[in-house]
Amino acid sequence: MVIICLDEVHFTVDADRCKCWARKGTTPLVYTNGSKEAINVGGALTWHGKFHYQEMDR
């Protein structure tokens, strides 16, 4: 099997995105859900166009 591309990624559950507004000259406060859950995934693309992935330990 010939591997064309190999990469790893780290996903976290605490990924809430929202706009945050503050008065001019002050620092905006961004609230998160406080979760520490995460997953690491590794993936590879083969010469034949097949994508393989696997959950990885930290």
mmCIF file of C-alpha atoms in Angstrom:
data_model
loop_
_atom_site.group_PDB
_atom_site.id
_atom_site.type_symbol
_atom_site.label_atom_id
_atom_site.label_comp_id
_atom_site.label_asym_id
_atom_site.label_seq_id
_atom_site.Cartn_x
_atom_site.Cartn_y
_atom_site.Cartn_z
ATOM 1 C CA MET A 1 0.000 0.000 0.000
ATOM 2 C CA VAL A 2 1.418 3.405 -0.986
ATOM 3 C CA ILE A 3 0.455 6.255 1.375
ATOM 4 C CA ILE A 4 0.071 9.661 -0.272
ATOM 5 C CA CYS A 5 -0.817 11.754 2.767
ATOM 6 C CA LEU A 6 -0.705 11.113 6.534
ATOM 7 C CA ASP A 7 -2.000 13.516 9.183
ATOM 8 C CA GLU A 8 -3.118 13.660 12.804
ATOM 9 C CA VAL A 9 -5.758 15.923 14.357
ATOM 10 C CA HIS A 10 -6.961 16.738 17.890
ATOM 11 C CA PHE A 11 -10.683 17.495 18.379
ATOM 12 C CA THR A 12 -12.064 18.990 21.588
ATOM 13 C CA VAL A 13 -15.680 19.049 22.733
ATOM 14 C CA ASP A 14 -15.307 22.620 24.012
ATOM 15 C CA ALA A 15 -15.628 24.149 20.564
ATOM 16 C CA ASP A 16 -18.626 26.444 20.975
ATOM 17 C CA ARG A 17 -18.275 29.389 18.593
ATOM 18 C CA CYS A 18 -20.291 32.531 18.998
ATOM 19 C CA LYS A 19 -19.953 36.241 18.468
ATOM 20 C CA CYS A 20 -18.888 38.257 21.461
ATOM 21 C CA TRP A 21 -19.461 41.972 21.844
ATOM 22 C CA ALA A 22 -17.923 44.443 24.282
ATOM 23 C CA ARG A 23 -17.758 48.182 24.644
ATOM 24 C CA LYS A 24 -14.922 49.919 22.887
ATOM 25 C CA GLY A 25 -11.778 49.852 25.031
ATOM 26 C CA THR A 26 -12.838 46.814 27.115
ATOM 27 C CA THR A 27 -11.942 43.139 26.785
ATOM 28 C CA PRO A 28 -14.780 40.870 25.613
ATOM 29 C CA LEU A 29 -15.580 37.826 27.773
ATOM 30 C CA VAL A 30 -16.047 34.512 25.985
ATOM 31 C CA TYR A 31 -17.843 31.783 27.944
ATOM 32 C CA THR A 32 -17.116 28.110 27.213
ATOM 33 C CA ASN A 33 -18.819 24.914 28.347
ATOM 34 C CA GLY A 34 -15.764 23.867 30.424
ATOM 35 C CA SER A 35 -15.531 20.347 28.993
ATOM 36 C CA LYS A 36 -12.104 18.743 28.716
ATOM 37 C CA GLU A 37 -13.243 15.831 26.510
ATOM 38 C CA ALA A 38 -11.118 15.325 23.395
ATOM 39 C CA ILE A 39 -10.178 12.761 20.780
ATOM 40 C CA ASN A 40 -7.072 12.288 18.626
ATOM 41 C CA VAL A 41 -7.513 10.846 15.139
ATOM 42 C CA GLY A 42 -4.914 9.823 12.581
ATOM 43 C CA GLY A 43 -5.751 9.410 8.912
ATOM 44 C CA ALA A 44 -4.016 8.340 5.722
ATOM 45 C CA LEU A 45 -4.891 8.618 2.032
ATOM 46 C CA THR A 46 -3.669 5.805 -0.204
ATOM 47 C CA TRP A 47 -2.584 5.854 -3.838
ATOM 48 C CA HIS A 48 -5.910 4.211 -4.789
ATOM 49 C CA GLY A 49 -8.005 6.987 -3.173
ATOM 50 C CA LYS A 50 -8.978 5.052 -0.043
ATOM 51 C CA PHE A 51 -9.053 6.929 3.264
ATOM 52 C CA HIS A 52 -8.066 5.078 6.446
ATOM 53 C CA TYR A 53 -8.463 6.546 9.930
ATOM 54 C CA GLN A 54 -7.972 5.393 13.500
ATOM 55 C CA GLU A 55 -8.504 6.839 16.973
ATOM 56 C CA MET A 56 -5.132 7.409 18.639
ATOM 57 C CA ASP A 57 -3.951 7.617 22.241
ATOM 58 C CA ARG A 58 -2.647 10.916 23.500
#
